[in-house]
Amino acid sequence: YRTRQLLVSLRRTLTISDQAEVRRWLSPQAAALFARMTPRDQQHSLDVLRRVQDTLPSQPALYAAALLHDVAKTAQPGQRIRLWHRVLVVILTAFWPAAVPKLASADPQSWRYPFFLHLHPPALGAQLAAAAGCDPLTIELIRHHQDKLTRAPANIFEQLLAALQAADDAS
């Protein structure tokens, strides 16, 4: 699964149509944030967007959240999760799950900061989305996109969240 994910991510670049889709759902400030993501993460986010569009039509806040849900992982130059971090996280999680939290440092200047990013992307992504002027619903969807629901959605927010999670899990 991870090998396929890596190979797919290495071969895609955004098309003009992809770029237009991003501009359709994001403000210029939020689109600039999206543009700072790695091409691999941009493509993943577009895949998530397409899945939620197929599931729930006419949900602009959800569509913006789909595009920005992983923004904290790579949109901050010098403070991003690189490929080698991701590989190391997968290996450590498989063989020594306690290692990643031990490696994590909240200091953005530390070489260990990417491990902190790995553990906290929803909260950090919500902060970035808020700073870019995103809709409050978009921000909350980003903030909670890794909080798995343990029951059927009870309201519209939980329905949108469930759709975002399903699309993210499928991509």
Coordinates of N, CA and C in Angstrom, one line a residue, residues 6-147:
L6 N 3.5 5.9 -2.7 CA 4.7 6.6 -3.1 C 4.9 6.8 -4.6
L7 N 4.7 5.7 -5.3 CA 4.9 5.7 -6.7 C 3.9 6.6 -7.4
V8 N 2.7 6.5 -7.0 CA 1.6 7.4 -7.6 C 2.0 8.9 -7.3
S9 N 2.5 9.2 -6.1 CA 2.7 10.5 -5.7 C 3.9 11.1 -6.5
L10 N 4.8 10.3 -7.0 CA 6.0 10.8 -7.7 C 5.7 11.2 -9.1
R11 N 4.6 10.7 -9.7 CA 4.4 10.9 -11.1 C 3.4 12.0 -11.5
R12 N 2.7 12.6 -10.5 CA 1.7 13.5 -10.8 C 2.1 15.0 -10.6
T13 N 1.6 15.8 -11.5 CA 1.7 17.3 -11.3 C 0.4 17.8 -11.5
L14 N 0.1 19.0 -11.0 CA -1.2 19.6 -11.1 C -1.4 20.1 -12.6
T15 N -2.6 19.8 -13.1 CA -3.0 20.3 -14.4 C -3.6 21.6 -14.3
I16 N -3.9 22.3 -15.4 CA -4.6 23.6 -15.4 C -6.0 23.4 -14.8
S17 N -6.6 22.3 -15.1 CA -7.9 22.0 -14.5 C -7.9 21.9 -13.0
D18 N -6.8 21.2 -12.5 CA -6.6 21.0 -11.1 C -6.5 22.4 -10.4
Q19 N -5.7 23.2 -11.0 CA -5.4 24.6 -10.5 C -6.7 25.4 -10.4
A20 N -7.5 25.3 -11.5 CA -8.8 26.0 -11.5 C -9.7 25.5 -10.4
E21 N -9.7 24.2 -10.2 CA -10.5 23.6 -9.1 C -10.1 24.2 -7.7
V22 N -8.8 24.3 -7.5 CA -8.3 24.8 -6.2 C -8.8 26.3 -6.1
R23 N -8.7 27.1 -7.1 CA -9.1 28.5 -7.1 C -10.6 28.6 -6.9
R24 N -11.4 27.6 -7.4 CA -12.8 27.6 -7.2 C -13.3 27.6 -5.8
W25 N -12.5 26.8 -5.0 CA -13.0 26.5 -3.6 C -12.2 27.2 -2.5
L26 N -11.0 27.8 -2.9 CA -10.2 28.5 -1.9 C -10.1 29.9 -2.2
S27 N -10.0 30.8 -1.2 CA -9.7 32.2 -1.3 C -8.3 32.3 -1.8
P28 N -7.9 33.5 -2.3 CA -6.5 33.6 -2.8 C -5.5 33.3 -1.6
Q29 N -5.8 33.7 -0.4 CA -4.9 33.4 0.7 C -4.8 31.9 1.0
A30 N -5.9 31.2 1.0 CA -6.0 29.8 1.2 C -5.3 29.1 0.0
A31 N -5.5 29.5 -1.2 CA -4.9 28.9 -2.4 C -3.4 29.1 -2.3
A32 N -2.9 30.2 -1.8 CA -1.5 30.4 -1.6 C -0.9 29.4 -0.6
L33 N -1.7 29.1 0.4 CA -1.3 28.1 1.4 C -1.3 26.7 0.7
F34 N -2.3 26.4 -0.1 CA -2.3 25.1 -0.8 C -1.1 25.0 -1.7
A35 N -0.7 26.1 -2.4 CA 0.4 26.1 -3.3 C 1.7 25.8 -2.6
R36 N 1.8 26.0 -1.3 CA 3.1 25.8 -0.6 C 3.2 24.3 -0.2
M37 N 2.1 23.5 -0.4 CA 2.2 22.1 -0.1 C 3.0 21.4 -1.2
T38 N 3.5 20.2 -0.8 CA 4.3 19.5 -1.8 C 3.3 19.0 -2.9
P39 N 3.8 18.7 -4.1 CA 3.0 18.2 -5.2 C 2.3 16.9 -4.8
R40 N 2.9 16.1 -4.0 CA 2.4 14.8 -3.5 C 1.1 15.1 -2.7
D41 N 1.3 16.0 -1.7 CA 0.2 16.3 -0.8 C -0.9 17.1 -1.5
Q42 N -0.6 17.9 -2.5 CA -1.6 18.6 -3.3 C -2.4 17.6 -4.0
Q43 N -1.8 16.6 -4.6 CA -2.5 15.6 -5.4 C -3.4 14.8 -4.5
H44 N -2.9 14.4 -3.3 CA -3.7 13.7 -2.3 C -5.0 14.5 -2.0
S45 N -4.8 15.8 -1.7 CA -5.9 16.7 -1.4 C -6.9 16.8 -2.5
L46 N -6.4 16.9 -3.7 CA -7.4 16.9 -4.9 C -8.1 15.6 -5.0
D47 N -7.5 14.5 -4.7 CA -8.2 13.2 -4.7 C -9.3 13.1 -3.6
V48 N -9.0 13.7 -2.4 CA -10.0 13.7 -1.4 C -11.1 14.6 -1.8
L49 N -10.8 15.8 -2.4 CA -11.8 16.7 -2.9 C -12.8 16.0 -3.8
R50 N -12.2 15.3 -4.8 CA -13.1 14.6 -5.8 C -14.0 13.6 -5.1
R51 N -13.5 12.9 -4.1 CA -14.3 11.9 -3.4 C -15.4 12.5 -2.7
V52 N -15.2 13.6 -2.0 CA -16.2 14.3 -1.2 C -17.2 15.0 -2.1
Q53 N -16.8 15.4 -3.3 CA -17.7 16.0 -4.3 C -18.7 15.0 -4.8
D54 N -18.2 13.7 -4.9 CA -19.1 12.6 -5.4 C -20.1 12.2 -4.3
T55 N -19.7 12.4 -3.1 CA -20.5 12.0 -1.9 C -21.5 13.1 -1.5
L56 N -21.1 14.3 -1.4 CA -21.9 15.4 -0.9 C -21.8 16.6 -1.9
P57 N -22.8 16.9 -2.7 CA -22.7 18.0 -3.6 C -23.0 19.3 -2.8
S58 N -22.5 20.4 -3.3 CA -22.7 21.8 -2.8 C -22.3 22.0 -1.4
Q59 N -21.1 21.7 -1.1 CA -20.6 21.8 0.3 C -19.2 22.6 0.2
P60 N -19.2 23.9 0.0 CA -18.0 24.6 -0.2 C -17.0 24.5 1.0
A61 N -17.5 24.5 2.2 CA -16.6 24.5 3.4 C -16.0 23.1 3.4
L62 N -16.7 22.0 3.1 CA -16.1 20.7 3.1 C -15.1 20.6 2.0
Y63 N -15.3 21.2 0.8 CA -14.4 21.1 -0.3 C -13.1 21.8 0.1
A64 N -13.2 23.0 0.7 CA -12.0 23.7 1.2 C -11.2 22.9 2.2
A65 N -12.0 22.2 3.1 CA -11.3 21.4 4.1 C -10.6 20.2 3.4
A66 N -11.2 19.6 2.4 CA -10.6 18.5 1.7 C -9.3 18.9 1.1
L67 N -9.2 20.2 0.6 CA -8.0 20.7 0.0 C -6.9 21.0 1.0
L68 N -7.3 21.4 2.2 CA -6.4 21.8 3.2 C -6.2 20.9 4.4
H69 N -6.8 19.8 4.4 CA -6.8 19.0 5.6 C -5.4 18.6 6.1
D70 N -4.5 18.4 5.2 CA -3.1 18.0 5.6 C -2.1 19.1 5.4
V71 N -2.6 20.4 5.3 CA -1.7 21.5 5.0 C -0.5 21.7 6.0
A72 N -0.7 21.3 7.2 CA 0.4 21.5 8.2 C 1.6 20.6 7.9
K73 N 1.4 19.5 7.2 CA 2.5 18.5 7.0 C 3.6 19.1 6.1
T74 N 3.2 19.9 5.1 CA 4.3 20.4 4.2 C 4.2 21.8 3.8
A75 N 3.3 22.6 4.2 CA 3.1 24.0 3.8 C 4.0 25.0 4.4
Q76 N 4.7 24.6 5.5 CA 5.6 25.5 6.2 C 7.1 25.2 5.8
P77 N 7.6 26.1 4.9 CA 9.0 25.9 4.5 C 10.0 25.8 5.6
G78 N 10.8 24.8 5.6 CA 11.8 24.5 6.6 C 11.2 23.8 7.8
Q79 N 9.9 23.6 7.8 CA 9.2 22.9 8.9 C 8.2 22.0 8.3
R80 N 8.7 21.0 7.6 CA 7.8 20.1 7.0 C 8.2 18.6 7.2
I81 N 7.2 17.8 6.9 CA 7.5 16.4 7.0 C 8.0 16.0 5.6
R82 N 9.2 15.5 5.5 CA 9.9 15.1 4.3 C 9.6 13.6 4.1
L83 N 10.0 13.2 2.9 CA 9.8 11.8 2.6 C 10.5 10.9 3.6
W84 N 11.7 11.2 3.9 CA 12.5 10.4 4.8 C 11.8 10.3 6.2
H85 N 11.2 11.4 6.6 CA 10.5 11.4 7.9 C 9.3 10.4 7.8
R86 N 8.6 10.5 6.7 CA 7.4 9.6 6.5 C 7.8 8.1 6.5
V87 N 8.9 7.8 5.9 CA 9.4 6.4 5.8 C 9.8 6.0 7.2
L88 N 10.5 6.9 7.9 CA 10.9 6.5 9.3 C 9.7 6.4 10.2
V89 N 8.7 7.2 10.1 CA 7.5 7.1 10.9 C 6.9 5.7 10.7
V90 N 6.7 5.3 9.4 CA 6.1 4.1 9.1 C 6.9 2.9 9.7
I91 N 8.2 2.9 9.6 CA 9.0 1.9 10.1 C 9.0 1.8 11.6
L92 N 9.1 3.0 12.3 CA 9.1 3.1 13.7 C 7.7 2.7 14.3
T93 N 6.7 3.1 13.6 CA 5.3 2.8 14.1 C 5.1 1.3 14.1
A94 N 5.7 0.6 13.0 CA 5.6 -0.8 12.9 C 6.4 -1.6 14.0
F95 N 7.6 -1.1 14.3 CA 8.5 -1.8 15.2 C 8.7 -1.3 16.6
W96 N 8.4 0.0 16.7 CA 8.6 0.7 18.0 C 7.7 1.9 18.1
P97 N 6.4 1.7 18.3 CA 5.4 2.7 18.3 C 5.7 3.9 19.2
A98 N 6.3 3.7 20.3 CA 6.6 4.8 21.3 C 7.7 5.7 20.8
A99 N 8.4 5.3 19.8 CA 9.6 6.1 19.3 C 9.2 7.5 18.8
V100 N 8.1 7.5 18.0 CA 7.7 8.8 17.3 C 7.4 9.8 18.3
P101 N 6.5 9.6 19.3 CA 6.3 10.6 20.3 C 7.5 11.0 21.1
K102 N 8.5 10.1 21.3 CA 9.7 10.4 22.0 C 10.6 11.3 21.1
L103 N 10.6 11.1 19.8 CA 11.4 11.9 18.9 C 10.8 13.3 18.7
A104 N 9.5 13.5 18.8 CA 8.8 14.7 18.5 C 9.3 15.9 19.4
S105 N 9.4 17.0 18.8 CA 9.8 18.3 19.5 C 8.9 19.4 19.0
A106 N 8.3 20.2 19.9 CA 7.5 21.3 19.5 C 8.3 22.5 19.0
D107 N 9.6 22.4 19.1 CA 10.5 23.5 18.7 C 10.6 23.5 17.2
P108 N 10.1 24.6 16.5 CA 10.1 24.6 15.0 C 11.6 24.6 14.5
Q109 N 12.5 24.9 15.3 CA 13.9 25.0 14.8 C 14.6 23.6 15.0
S110 N 14.0 22.7 15.6 CA 14.6 21.4 15.9 C 14.4 20.4 14.7
W111 N 15.4 19.6 14.5 CA 15.3 18.6 13.4 C 14.2 17.6 13.8
R112 N 13.8 17.6 15.0 CA 12.7 16.7 15.5 C 11.3 17.2 15.3
Y113 N 11.2 18.5 14.8 CA 9.9 19.1 14.6 C 9.0 18.4 13.7
P114 N 9.5 17.8 12.6 CA 8.6 17.1 11.6 C 7.9 15.9 12.3
F115 N 8.5 15.3 13.3 CA 7.8 14.3 14.1 C 6.6 14.8 14.9
F116 N 6.8 16.1 15.4 CA 5.7 16.8 16.1 C 4.6 17.1 15.1
L117 N 5.0 17.5 13.9 CA 4.0 17.8 12.8 C 3.2 16.5 12.5
H118 N 3.9 15.4 12.4 CA 3.2 14.1 12.1 C 2.2 13.8 13.2
L119 N 2.4 14.1 14.4 CA 1.5 13.8 15.5 C 0.4 14.8 15.7
H120 N 0.6 16.1 15.1 CA -0.4 17.1 15.4 C -0.9 17.9 14.1
P121 N -1.0 17.3 13.0 CA -1.4 18.0 11.8 C -2.8 18.7 11.9
P122 N -3.8 18.1 12.5 CA -5.1 18.7 12.5 C -5.1 20.1 13.2
A123 N -4.5 20.1 14.4 CA -4.5 21.4 15.1 C -3.7 22.5 14.4
L124 N -2.5 22.1 13.9 CA -1.6 23.0 13.3 C -2.2 23.4 11.9
G125 N -2.9 22.5 11.2 CA -3.5 22.8 10.0 C -4.7 23.8 10.2
A126 N -5.5 23.6 11.2 CA -6.6 24.5 11.5 C -6.0 25.9 11.8
Q127 N -4.9 26.0 12.5 CA -4.3 27.3 12.7 C -3.9 28.0 11.4
L128 N -3.3 27.3 10.5 CA -2.9 27.8 9.2 C -4.1 28.2 8.4
A129 N -5.2 27.4 8.4 CA -6.4 27.8 7.7 C -7.1 29.0 8.3
A130 N -7.1 29.1 9.6 CA -7.6 30.3 10.2 C -6.8 31.6 9.8
A131 N -5.5 31.4 9.8 CA -4.7 32.6 9.5 C -4.9 33.0 8.0
A132 N -5.3 32.0 7.2 CA -5.6 32.3 5.8 C -7.0 32.8 5.5
G133 N -7.8 32.9 6.6 CA -9.1 33.5 6.5 C -10.2 32.5 6.1
C134 N -9.9 31.2 6.3 CA -10.9 30.2 5.9 C -12.2 30.3 6.8
D135 N -13.3 29.8 6.2 CA -14.6 29.7 6.9 C -14.4 28.9 8.2
P136 N -15.1 29.3 9.3 CA -15.0 28.6 10.5 C -15.4 27.1 10.4
L137 N -16.3 26.7 9.6 CA -16.6 25.3 9.4 C -15.5 24.5 8.7
T138 N -14.8 25.1 7.8 CA -13.6 24.5 7.2 C -12.6 24.3 8.2
I139 N -12.3 25.3 9.1 CA -11.3 25.2 10.1 C -11.6 24.1 11.1
E140 N -12.9 23.9 11.5 CA -13.3 22.9 12.4 C -13.2 21.5 11.8
L141 N -13.5 21.4 10.5 CA -13.4 20.1 9.8 C -11.9 19.7 9.7
I142 N -11.0 20.7 9.5 CA -9.6 20.4 9.5 C -9.1 20.0 10.9
R143 N -9.5 20.7 11.9 CA -9.1 20.5 13.2 C -9.5 19.0 13.7
H144 N -10.7 18.5 13.2 CA -11.2 17.3 13.7 C -11.1 16.1 12.7
H145 N -10.4 16.3 11.6 CA -10.4 15.3 10.5 C -9.8 14.0 10.9
Q146 N -9.0 13.9 12.0 CA -8.5 12.7 12.5 C -9.2 12.1 13.7
D147 N -10.2 12.8 14.2 CA -11.0 12.4 15.3 C -12.1 11.4 14.8

